[in-house]
PDB file of N, CA and C in Angstrom:
ATOM      1  N   MET Q   1       1.370 130.792  60.981  1.00 70.00           N
ATOM      2  CA  MET Q   1       2.051 130.245  62.129  1.00 70.00           C
ATOM      3  C   MET Q   1       1.466 130.863  63.401  1.00 70.00           C
ATOM      4  N   THR Q   2       1.153 130.045  64.381  1.00 83.00           N
ATOM      5  CA  THR Q   2       0.600 130.498  65.648  1.00 83.00           C
ATOM      6  C   THR Q   2       1.719 130.926  66.580  1.00 83.00           C
ATOM      7  N   LYS Q   3       1.558 132.114  67.155  1.00 88.00           N
ATOM      8  CA  LYS Q   3       2.563 132.600  68.099  1.00 88.00           C
ATOM      9  C   LYS Q   3       2.335 131.966  69.453  1.00 88.00           C
ATOM     10  N   LYS Q   4       3.414 131.647  70.120  1.00 96.00           N
ATOM     11  CA  LYS Q   4       3.354 131.088  71.468  1.00 96.00           C
ATOM     12  C   LYS Q   4       3.374 132.263  72.449  1.00 96.00           C
ATOM     13  N   ILE Q   5       2.295 132.411  73.207  1.00 96.00           N
ATOM     14  CA  ILE Q   5       2.164 133.481  74.188  1.00 96.00           C
ATOM     15  C   ILE Q   5       2.279 132.879  75.582  1.00 96.00           C
ATOM     16  N   LEU Q   6       3.121 133.504  76.416  1.00 97.00           N
ATOM     17  CA  LEU Q   6       3.374 132.998  77.763  1.00 97.00           C
ATOM     18  C   LEU Q   6       2.840 133.948  78.824  1.00 97.00           C
ATOM     19  N   THR Q   7       2.521 133.388  79.980  1.00 97.00           N
ATOM     20  CA  THR Q   7       2.153 134.187  81.146  1.00 97.00           C
ATOM     21  C   THR Q   7       3.428 134.654  81.845  1.00 97.00           C
ATOM     22  N   LEU Q   8       3.267 135.523  82.819  1.00 96.00           N
ATOM     23  CA  LEU Q   8       4.414 136.003  83.578  1.00 96.00           C
ATOM     24  C   LEU Q   8       5.113 134.853  84.293  1.00 96.00           C
ATOM     25  N   LYS Q   9       4.361 133.975  84.906  1.00 97.00           N
ATOM     26  CA  LYS Q   9       4.954 132.833  85.612  1.00 97.00           C
ATOM     27  C   LYS Q   9       5.709 131.925  84.639  1.00 97.00           C
ATOM     28  N   GLN Q  10       5.142 131.697  83.467  1.00 97.00           N
ATOM     29  CA  GLN Q  10       5.809 130.853  82.475  1.00 97.00           C
ATOM     30  C   GLN Q  10       7.129 131.468  82.013  1.00 97.00           C
ATOM     31  N   VAL Q  11       7.145 132.793  81.818  1.00 97.00           N
ATOM     32  CA  VAL Q  11       8.384 133.462  81.414  1.00 97.00           C
ATOM     33  C   VAL Q  11       9.415 133.373  82.531  1.00 97.00           C
ATOM     34  N   ALA Q  12       8.982 133.571  83.771  1.00 97.00           N
ATOM     35  CA  ALA Q  12       9.901 133.460  84.907  1.00 97.00           C
ATOM     36  C   ALA Q  12      10.501 132.057  84.968  1.00 97.00           C
ATOM     37  N   ASP Q  13       9.678 131.048  84.800  1.00 96.00           N
ATOM     38  CA  ASP Q  13      10.172 129.665  84.797  1.00 96.00           C
ATOM     39  C   ASP Q  13      11.107 129.422  83.612  1.00 96.00           C
ATOM     40  N   TYR Q  14      10.734 129.929  82.460  1.00 96.00           N
ATOM     41  CA  TYR Q  14      11.524 129.744  81.240  1.00 96.00           C
ATOM     42  C   TYR Q  14      12.913 130.365  81.377  1.00 96.00           C
ATOM     43  N   LEU Q  15      12.968 131.574  81.963  1.00 95.00           N
ATOM     44  CA  LEU Q  15      14.243 132.269  82.131  1.00 95.00           C
ATOM     45  C   LEU Q  15      14.941 131.906  83.439  1.00 95.00           C
ATOM     46  N   LYS Q  16      14.269 131.092  84.248  1.00 94.00           N
ATOM     47  CA  LYS Q  16      14.821 130.632  85.531  1.00 94.00           C
ATOM     48  C   LYS Q  16      15.155 131.796  86.467  1.00 94.00           C
ATOM     49  N   VAL Q  17      14.177 132.719  86.584  1.00 95.00           N
ATOM     50  CA  VAL Q  17      14.297 133.838  87.506  1.00 95.00           C
ATOM     51  C   VAL Q  17      12.999 133.953  88.301  1.00 95.00           C
ATOM     52  N   HIS Q  18      13.031 134.722  89.367  1.00 96.00           N
ATOM     53  CA  HIS Q  18      11.847 134.949  90.189  1.00 96.00           C
ATOM     54  C   HIS Q  18      10.865 135.827  89.415  1.00 96.00           C
ATOM     55  N   HIS Q  19       9.573 135.647  89.672  1.00 96.00           N
ATOM     56  CA  HIS Q  19       8.574 136.427  88.939  1.00 96.00           C
ATOM     57  C   HIS Q  19       8.700 137.930  89.208  1.00 96.00           C
ATOM     58  N   VAL Q  20       9.205 138.310  90.374  1.00 96.00           N
ATOM     59  CA  VAL Q  20       9.402 139.731  90.673  1.00 96.00           C
ATOM     60  C   VAL Q  20      10.461 140.331  89.742  1.00 96.00           C
ATOM     61  N   THR Q  21      11.448 139.542  89.370  1.00 96.00           N
ATOM     62  CA  THR Q  21      12.465 139.999  88.419  1.00 96.00           C
ATOM     63  C   THR Q  21      11.817 140.331  87.078  1.00 96.00           C
ATOM     64  N   ILE Q  22      10.879 139.504  86.656  1.00 97.00           N
ATOM     65  CA  ILE Q  22      10.169 139.759  85.399  1.00 97.00           C
ATOM     66  C   ILE Q  22       9.385 141.060  85.507  1.00 97.00           C
ATOM     67  N   TYR Q  23       8.662 141.262  86.619  1.00 95.00           N
ATOM     68  CA  TYR Q  23       7.932 142.517  86.828  1.00 95.00           C
ATOM     69  C   TYR Q  23       8.867 143.720  86.719  1.00 95.00           C
ATOM     70  N   ARG Q  24      10.026 143.630  87.347  1.00 96.00           N
ATOM     71  CA  ARG Q  24      10.981 144.745  87.312  1.00 96.00           C
ATOM     72  C   ARG Q  24      11.444 145.033  85.885  1.00 96.00           C
ATOM     73  N   LEU Q  25      11.786 143.982  85.153  1.00 96.00           N
ATOM     74  CA  LEU Q  25      12.243 144.160  83.776  1.00 96.00           C
ATOM     75  C   LEU Q  25      11.156 144.784  82.908  1.00 96.00           C
ATOM     76  N   VAL Q  26       9.921 144.353  83.103  1.00 96.00           N
ATOM     77  CA  VAL Q  26       8.801 144.896  82.331  1.00 96.00           C
ATOM     78  C   VAL Q  26       8.566 146.357  82.713  1.00 96.00           C
ATOM     79  N   ARG Q  27       8.589 146.645  84.001  1.00 95.00           N
ATOM     80  CA  ARG Q  27       8.351 148.009  84.477  1.00 95.00           C
ATOM     81  C   ARG Q  27       9.406 148.974  83.914  1.00 95.00           C
ATOM     82  N   ARG Q  28      10.646 148.491  83.783  1.00 96.00           N
ATOM     83  CA  ARG Q  28      11.724 149.321  83.234  1.00 96.00           C
ATOM     84  C   ARG Q  28      11.750 149.292  81.702  1.00 96.00           C
ATOM     85  N   LYS Q  29      10.795 148.577  81.123  1.00 96.00           N
ATOM     86  CA  LYS Q  29      10.681 148.445  79.663  1.00 96.00           C
ATOM     87  C   LYS Q  29      11.919 147.804  79.054  1.00 96.00           C
ATOM     88  N   GLU Q  30      12.513 146.864  79.783  1.00 95.00           N
ATOM     89  CA  GLU Q  30      13.684 146.140  79.303  1.00 95.00           C
ATOM     90  C   GLU Q  30      13.312 144.789  78.698  1.00 95.00           C
ATOM     91  N   LEU Q  31      12.128 144.304  78.999  1.00 96.00           N
ATOM     92  CA  LEU Q  31      11.666 143.006  78.509  1.00 96.00           C
ATOM     93  C   LEU Q  31      10.394 143.229  77.699  1.00 96.00           C
ATOM     94  N   PRO Q  32      10.321 142.690  76.471  1.00 96.00           N
ATOM     95  CA  PRO Q  32       9.126 142.902  75.646  1.00 96.00           C
ATOM     96  C   PRO Q  32       7.906 142.202  76.239  1.00 96.00           C
ATOM     97  N   ALA Q  33       6.831 142.976  76.432  1.00 97.00           N
ATOM     98  CA  ALA Q  33       5.610 142.429  77.031  1.00 97.00           C
ATOM     99  C   ALA Q  33       4.410 143.261  76.593  1.00 97.00           C
ATOM    100  N   PHE Q  34       3.236 142.699  76.780  1.00 97.00           N
ATOM    101  CA  PHE Q  34       1.996 143.419  76.510  1.00 97.00           C
ATOM    102  C   PHE Q  34       0.940 142.914  77.484  1.00 97.00           C
ATOM    103  N   LYS Q  35      -0.136 143.679  77.619  1.00 96.00           N
ATOM    104  CA  LYS Q  35      -1.188 143.297  78.561  1.00 96.00           C
ATOM    105  C   LYS Q  35      -2.438 142.837  77.825  1.00 96.00           C
ATOM    106  N   ILE Q  36      -3.051 141.802  78.386  1.00 94.00           N
ATOM    107  CA  ILE Q  36      -4.373 141.346  77.970  1.00 94.00           C
ATOM    108  C   ILE Q  36      -5.209 141.280  79.242  1.00 94.00           C
ATOM    109  N   TRP Q  37      -6.275 142.054  79.292  1.00 94.00           N
ATOM    110  CA  TRP Q  37      -7.147 142.088  80.472  1.00 94.00           C
ATOM    111  C   TRP Q  37      -6.348 142.310  81.758  1.00 94.00           C
ATOM    112  N   HIS Q  38      -5.492 143.308  81.731  1.00 95.00           N
ATOM    113  CA  HIS Q  38      -4.702 143.729  82.900  1.00 95.00           C
ATOM    114  C   HIS Q  38      -3.673 142.705  83.354  1.00 95.00           C
ATOM    115  N   ARG Q  39      -3.361 141.748  82.525  1.00 96.00           N
ATOM    116  CA  ARG Q  39      -2.350 140.738  82.875  1.00 96.00           C
ATOM    117  C   ARG Q  39      -1.250 140.752  81.816  1.00 96.00           C
ATOM    118  N   TRP Q  40      -0.010 140.659  82.290  1.00 96.00           N
ATOM    119  CA  TRP Q  40       1.122 140.670  81.375  1.00 96.00           C
ATOM    120  C   TRP Q  40       1.207 139.377  80.582  1.00 96.00           C
ATOM    121  N   ARG Q  41       1.520 139.520  79.301  1.00 98.00           N
ATOM    122  CA  ARG Q  41       1.732 138.387  78.407  1.00 98.00           C
ATOM    123  C   ARG Q  41       3.016 138.638  77.615  1.00 98.00           C
ATOM    124  N   PHE Q  42       3.611 137.547  77.133  1.00 98.00           N
ATOM    125  CA  PHE Q  42       4.911 137.617  76.490  1.00 98.00           C
ATOM    126  C   PHE Q  42       4.919 136.722  75.260  1.00 98.00           C
ATOM    127  N   ASP Q  43       5.438 137.249  74.164  1.00 97.00           N
ATOM    128  CA  ASP Q  43       5.604 136.486  72.930  1.00 97.00           C
ATOM    129  C   ASP Q  43       6.923 135.714  73.061  1.00 97.00           C
ATOM    130  N   LEU Q  44       6.864 134.393  72.999  1.00 97.00           N
ATOM    131  CA  LEU Q  44       8.048 133.559  73.193  1.00 97.00           C
ATOM    132  C   LEU Q  44       9.161 133.918  72.212  1.00 97.00           C
ATOM    133  N   GLU Q  45       8.808 134.202  70.977  1.00 97.00           N
ATOM    134  CA  GLU Q  45       9.816 134.555  69.973  1.00 97.00           C
ATOM    135  C   GLU Q  45      10.565 135.832  70.377  1.00 97.00           C
ATOM    136  N   LEU Q  46       9.833 136.826  70.884  1.00 97.00           N
ATOM    137  CA  LEU Q  46      10.469 138.069  71.322  1.00 97.00           C
ATOM    138  C   LEU Q  46      11.311 137.860  72.577  1.00 97.00           C
ATOM    139  N   ILE Q  47      10.864 136.977  73.453  1.00 97.00           N
ATOM    140  CA  ILE Q  47      11.638 136.659  74.659  1.00 97.00           C
ATOM    141  C   ILE Q  47      12.949 135.984  74.260  1.00 97.00           C
ATOM    142  N   ASP Q  48      12.888 135.071  73.304  1.00 96.00           N
ATOM    143  CA  ASP Q  48      14.109 134.407  72.829  1.00 96.00           C
ATOM    144  C   ASP Q  48      15.074 135.410  72.192  1.00 96.00           C
ATOM    145  N   GLN Q  49      14.542 136.341  71.401  1.00 96.00           N
ATOM    146  CA  GLN Q  49      15.385 137.376  70.797  1.00 96.00           C
ATOM    147  C   GLN Q  49      16.032 138.231  71.886  1.00 96.00           C
ATOM    148  N   TRP Q  50      15.249 138.607  72.891  1.00 96.00           N
ATOM    149  CA  TRP Q  50      15.757 139.411  74.005  1.00 96.00           C
ATOM    150  C   TRP Q  50      16.876 138.665  74.729  1.00 96.00           C
ATOM    151  N   ARG Q  51      16.671 137.380  74.962  1.00 94.00           N
ATOM    152  CA  ARG Q  51      17.666 136.563  75.669  1.00 94.00           C
ATOM    153  C   ARG Q  51      18.982 136.512  74.887  1.00 94.00           C
ATOM    154  N   VAL Q  52      18.893 136.323  73.578  1.00 93.00           N
ATOM    155  CA  VAL Q  52      20.092 136.287  72.735  1.00 93.00           C
ATOM    156  C   VAL Q  52      20.807 137.642  72.782  1.00 93.00           C
ATOM    157  N   GLU Q  53      20.040 138.732  72.729  1.00 93.00           N
ATOM    158  CA  GLU Q  53      20.635 140.070  72.812  1.00 93.00           C
ATOM    159  C   GLU Q  53      21.361 140.264  74.143  1.00 93.00           C
ATOM    160  N   GLN Q  54      20.760 139.788  75.229  1.00 90.00           N
ATOM    161  CA  GLN Q  54      21.387 139.915  76.548  1.00 90.00           C
ATOM    162  C   GLN Q  54      22.684 139.120  76.607  1.00 90.00           C
ATOM    163  N   GLU Q  55      22.673 137.920  76.052  1.00 88.00           N
ATOM    164  CA  GLU Q  55      23.883 137.094  76.025  1.00 88.00           C
ATOM    165  C   GLU Q  55      24.986 137.789  75.230  1.00 88.00           C
ATOM    166  N   GLN Q  56      24.615 138.421  74.103  1.00 88.00           N
ATOM    167  CA  GLN Q  56      25.598 139.129  73.282  1.00 88.00           C
ATOM    168  C   GLN Q  56      26.185 140.313  74.043  1.00 88.00           C
ATOM    169  N   LYS Q  57      25.343 141.041  74.769  1.00 85.00           N
ATOM    170  CA  LYS Q  57      25.824 142.179  75.555  1.00 85.00           C
ATOM    171  C   LYS Q  57      26.829 141.716  76.603  1.00 85.00           C
ATOM    172  N   ILE Q  58      26.540 140.605  77.243  1.00 82.00           N
ATOM    173  CA  ILE Q  58      27.441 140.073  78.269  1.00 82.00           C
ATOM    174  C   ILE Q  58      28.759 139.652  77.636  1.00 82.00           C
ATOM    175  N   LYS Q  59      28.689 138.930  76.515  1.00 81.00           N
ATOM    176  CA  LYS Q  59      29.911 138.486  75.839  1.00 81.00           C
ATOM    177  C   LYS Q  59      30.748 139.673  75.389  1.00 81.00           C
ATOM    178  N   THR Q  60      30.098 140.710  74.882  1.00 83.00           N
ATOM    179  CA  THR Q  60      30.810 141.904  74.443  1.00 83.00           C
ATOM    180  C   THR Q  60      31.478 142.596  75.626  1.00 83.00           C
ATOM    181  N   ALA Q  61      30.766 142.698  76.732  1.00 79.00           N
ATOM    182  CA  ALA Q  61      31.300 143.381  77.913  1.00 79.00           C
ATOM    183  C   ALA Q  61      32.460 142.615  78.539  1.00 79.00           C
ATOM    184  N   LEU Q  62      32.380 141.297  78.538  1.00 76.00           N
ATOM    185  CA  LEU Q  62      33.393 140.491  79.213  1.00 76.00           C
ATOM    186  C   LEU Q  62      34.569 140.115  78.326  1.00 76.00           C
ATOM    187  N   GLY Q  63      34.396 140.191  77.035  1.00 73.00           N
ATOM    188  CA  GLY Q  63      35.461 139.767  76.133  1.00 73.00           C
ATOM    189  C   GLY Q  63      35.680 138.275  76.268  1.00 73.00           C
ATOM    190  N   ASP Q  64      36.918 137.864  76.564  1.00 61.00           N
ATOM    191  CA  ASP Q  64      37.242 136.443  76.680  1.00 61.00           C
ATOM    192  C   ASP Q  64      37.042 135.903  78.091  1.00 61.00           C
ATOM    193  N   GLN Q  65      36.599 136.749  79.006  1.00 65.00           N
ATOM    194  CA  GLN Q  65      36.415 136.295  80.383  1.00 65.00           C
ATOM    195  C   GLN Q  65      35.082 135.577  80.528  1.00 65.00           C
ATOM    196  N   LEU Q  66      35.050 134.604  81.399  1.00 61.00           N
ATOM    197  CA  LEU Q  66      33.836 133.859  81.695  1.00 61.00           C
ATOM    198  C   LEU Q  66      33.524 134.061  83.166  1.00 61.00           C
ATOM    199  N   TRP Q  67      32.322 134.539  83.481  1.00 59.00           N
ATOM    200  CA  TRP Q  67      31.934 134.809  84.868  1.00 59.00           C
ATOM    201  C   TRP Q  67      31.006 133.723  85.378  1.00 59.00           C
ATOM    202  N   VAL Q  68      31.226 133.326  86.617  1.00 61.00           N
ATOM    203  CA  VAL Q  68      30.292 132.435  87.302  1.00 61.00           C
ATOM    204  C   VAL Q  68      30.185 132.901  88.742  1.00 61.00           C
ATOM    205  N   ARG Q  69      29.137 132.520  89.407  1.00 58.00           N
ATOM    206  CA  ARG Q  69      28.964 132.859  90.810  1.00 58.00           C
ATOM    207  C   ARG Q  69      29.749 131.852  91.631  1.00 58.00           C
ATOM    208  N   ASP Q  70      30.609 132.346  92.517  1.00 58.00           N
ATOM    209  CA  ASP Q  70      31.454 131.435  93.293  1.00 58.00           C
ATOM    210  C   ASP Q  70      30.877 131.117  94.665  1.00 58.00           C
ATOM    211  N   GLY Q  71      29.733 131.702  95.019  1.00 56.00           N
ATOM    212  CA  GLY Q  71      29.066 131.355  96.269  1.00 56.00           C
ATOM    213  C   GLY Q  71      29.565 132.102  97.482  1.00 56.00           C
ATOM    214  N   ARG Q  72      30.598 132.909  97.325  1.00 59.00           N
ATOM    215  CA  ARG Q  72      31.121 133.651  98.475  1.00 59.00           C
ATOM    216  C   ARG Q  72      30.747 135.120  98.362  1.00 59.00           C
ATOM    217  N   ASP Q  73      31.416 135.822  97.508  1.00 55.00           N
ATOM    218  CA  ASP Q  73      31.226 137.262  97.397  1.00 55.00           C
ATOM    219  C   ASP Q  73      30.594 137.658  96.071  1.00 55.00           C
ATOM    220  N   GLY Q  74      29.890 136.758  95.437  1.00 52.00           N
ATOM    221  CA  GLY Q  74      29.277 137.084  94.159  1.00 52.00           C
ATOM    222  C   GLY Q  74      30.065 136.509  93.009  1.00 52.00           C
ATOM    223  N   PRO Q  75      30.072 137.217  91.859  1.00 53.00           N
ATOM    224  CA  PRO Q  75      30.704 136.663  90.670  1.00 53.00           C
ATOM    225  C   PRO Q  75      32.218 136.565  90.788  1.00 53.00           C
ATOM    226  N   ALA Q  76      32.760 135.581  90.148  1.00 54.00           N
ATOM    227  CA  ALA Q  76      34.206 135.417  90.063  1.00 54.00           C
ATOM    228  C   ALA Q  76      34.572 135.283  88.597  1.00 54.00           C
ATOM    229  N   ILE Q  77      35.743 135.765  88.241  1.00 54.00           N
ATOM    230  CA  ILE Q  77      36.191 135.665  86.852  1.00 54.00           C
ATOM    231  C   ILE Q  77      36.929 134.347  86.682  1.00 54.00           C
ATOM    232  N   LEU Q  78      36.527 133.605  85.688  1.00 55.00           N
ATOM    233  CA  LEU Q  78      37.258 132.397  85.320  1.00 55.00           C
ATOM    234  C   LEU Q  78      38.065 132.713  84.070  1.00 55.00           C
ATOM    235  N   ASN Q  79      39.184 132.074  83.928  1.00 54.00           N
ATOM    236  CA  ASN Q  79      40.058 132.252  82.766  1.00 54.00           C
ATOM    237  C   ASN Q  79      40.680 133.646  82.733  1.00 54.00           C
ATOM    238  N   ASP Q  80      40.931 134.225  83.916  1.00 51.00           N
ATOM    239  CA  ASP Q  80      41.587 135.521  84.005  1.00 51.00           C
ATOM    240  C   ASP Q  80      42.808 135.374  84.895  1.00 51.00           C
ATOM    241  N   THR Q  81      43.973 135.440  84.321  1.00 50.00           N
ATOM    242  CA  THR Q  81      45.204 135.256  85.097  1.00 50.00           C
ATOM    243  C   THR Q  81      45.791 136.582  85.544  1.00 50.00           C
ATOM    244  N   THR Q  82      45.102 137.709  85.253  1.00 52.00           N
ATOM    245  CA  THR Q  82      45.630 139.021  85.609  1.00 52.00           C
ATOM    246  C   THR Q  82      45.201 139.481  86.987  1.00 52.00           C
ATOM    247  N   SER Q  83      44.221 138.839  87.589  1.00 51.00           N
ATOM    248  CA  SER Q  83      43.683 139.302  88.864  1.00 51.00           C
ATOM    249  C   SER Q  83      44.517 138.815  90.042  1.00 51.00           C
ATOM    250  N   ASN Q  84      44.713 139.706  91.007  1.00 53.00           N
ATOM    251  CA  ASN Q  84      45.376 139.346  92.255  1.00 53.00           C
ATOM    252  C   ASN Q  84      44.376 139.257  93.395  1.00 53.00           C
ATOM    253  N   ASP Q  85      43.096 139.334  93.093  1.00 52.00           N
ATOM    254  CA  ASP Q  85      42.032 139.305  94.094  1.00 52.00           C
ATOM    255  C   ASP Q  85      41.914 137.910  94.680  1.00 52.00           C
ATOM    256  N   SER Q  86      41.953 137.808  95.996  1.00 51.00           N
ATOM    257  CA  SER Q  86      41.897 136.492  96.642  1.00 51.00           C
ATOM    258  C   SER Q  86      40.527 135.837  96.512  1.00 51.00           C
ATOM    259  N   CYS Q  87      39.490 136.619  96.192  1.00 52.00           N
ATOM    260  CA  CYS Q  87      38.151 136.052  96.032  1.00 52.00           C
ATOM    261  C   CYS Q  87      37.895 135.587  94.606  1.00 52.00           C
ATOM    262  N   THR Q  88      38.847 135.815  93.730  1.00 49.00           N
ATOM    263  CA  THR Q  88      38.685 135.439  92.331  1.00 49.00           C
ATOM    264  C   THR Q  88      39.338 134.094  92.082  1.00 49.00           C
ATOM    265  N   THR Q  89      38.604 133.238  91.394  1.00 50.00           N
ATOM    266  CA  THR Q  89      39.101 131.913  91.075  1.00 50.00           C
ATOM    267  C   THR Q  89      39.562 131.897  89.628  1.00 50.00           C
ATOM    268  N   SER Q  90      40.794 131.529  89.379  1.00 49.00           N
ATOM    269  CA  SER Q  90      41.290 131.429  88.004  1.00 49.00           C
ATOM    270  C   SER Q  90      41.347 129.973  87.587  1.00 49.00           C
ATOM    271  N   ILE Q  91      40.506 129.632  86.634  1.00 50.00           N
ATOM    272  CA  ILE Q  91      40.462 128.277  86.104  1.00 50.00           C
ATOM    273  C   ILE Q  91      40.389 128.403  84.589  1.00 50.00           C
ATOM    274  N   PRO Q  92      41.295 127.792  83.853  1.00 51.00           N
ATOM    275  CA  PRO Q  92      41.178 127.832  82.394  1.00 51.00           C
ATOM    276  C   PRO Q  92      39.837 127.243  81.947  1.00 51.00           C
ATOM    277  N   VAL Q  93      39.216 127.885  80.973  1.00 50.00           N
ATOM    278  CA  VAL Q  93      37.910 127.443  80.492  1.00 50.00           C
ATOM    279  C   VAL Q  93      37.950 125.992  80.040  1.00 50.00           C
ATOM    280  N   GLU Q  94      39.059 125.561  79.457  1.00 51.00           N
ATOM    281  CA  GLU Q  94      39.174 124.184  78.971  1.00 51.00           C
ATOM    282  C   GLU Q  94      38.989 123.180  80.108  1.00 51.00           C
ATOM    283  N   ASP Q  95      39.391 123.561  81.327  1.00 49.00           N
ATOM    284  CA  ASP Q  95      39.284 122.657  82.474  1.00 49.00           C
ATOM    285  C   ASP Q  95      37.853 122.498  82.969  1.00 49.00           C
ATOM    286  N   LEU Q  96      36.951 123.368  82.516  1.00 48.00           N
ATOM    287  CA  LEU Q  96      35.563 123.295  82.962  1.00 48.00           C
ATOM    288  C   LEU Q  96      34.779 122.228  82.223  1.00 48.00           C
ATOM    289  N   VAL Q  97      35.275 121.806  81.093  1.00 42.00           N
ATOM    290  CA  VAL Q  97      34.550 120.839  80.258  1.00 42.00           C
ATOM    291  C   VAL Q  97      34.744 119.436  80.759  1.00 42.00           C
TER     292      VAL Q  97
END
């Protein structure tokens, strides 16, 4: 089986982040990468595994809460009825579908 190898720009596009974010993750050794002729390359299979691990970490940290960016002050908790914060939007997850 042939491995799919991506460039830095391709990984940034794939993960929908800026290429500088990819550089930072690689520099901190948080994203699996290797160099070929002084250029970063990424194994798609390892990137997918990393992405799944990140999603699991977020789910574990948040429990039943769902976070989204509300466009004002950053992230807002959805499906959390315990918050009295005026910047937090409480919407049952079922209503998002």
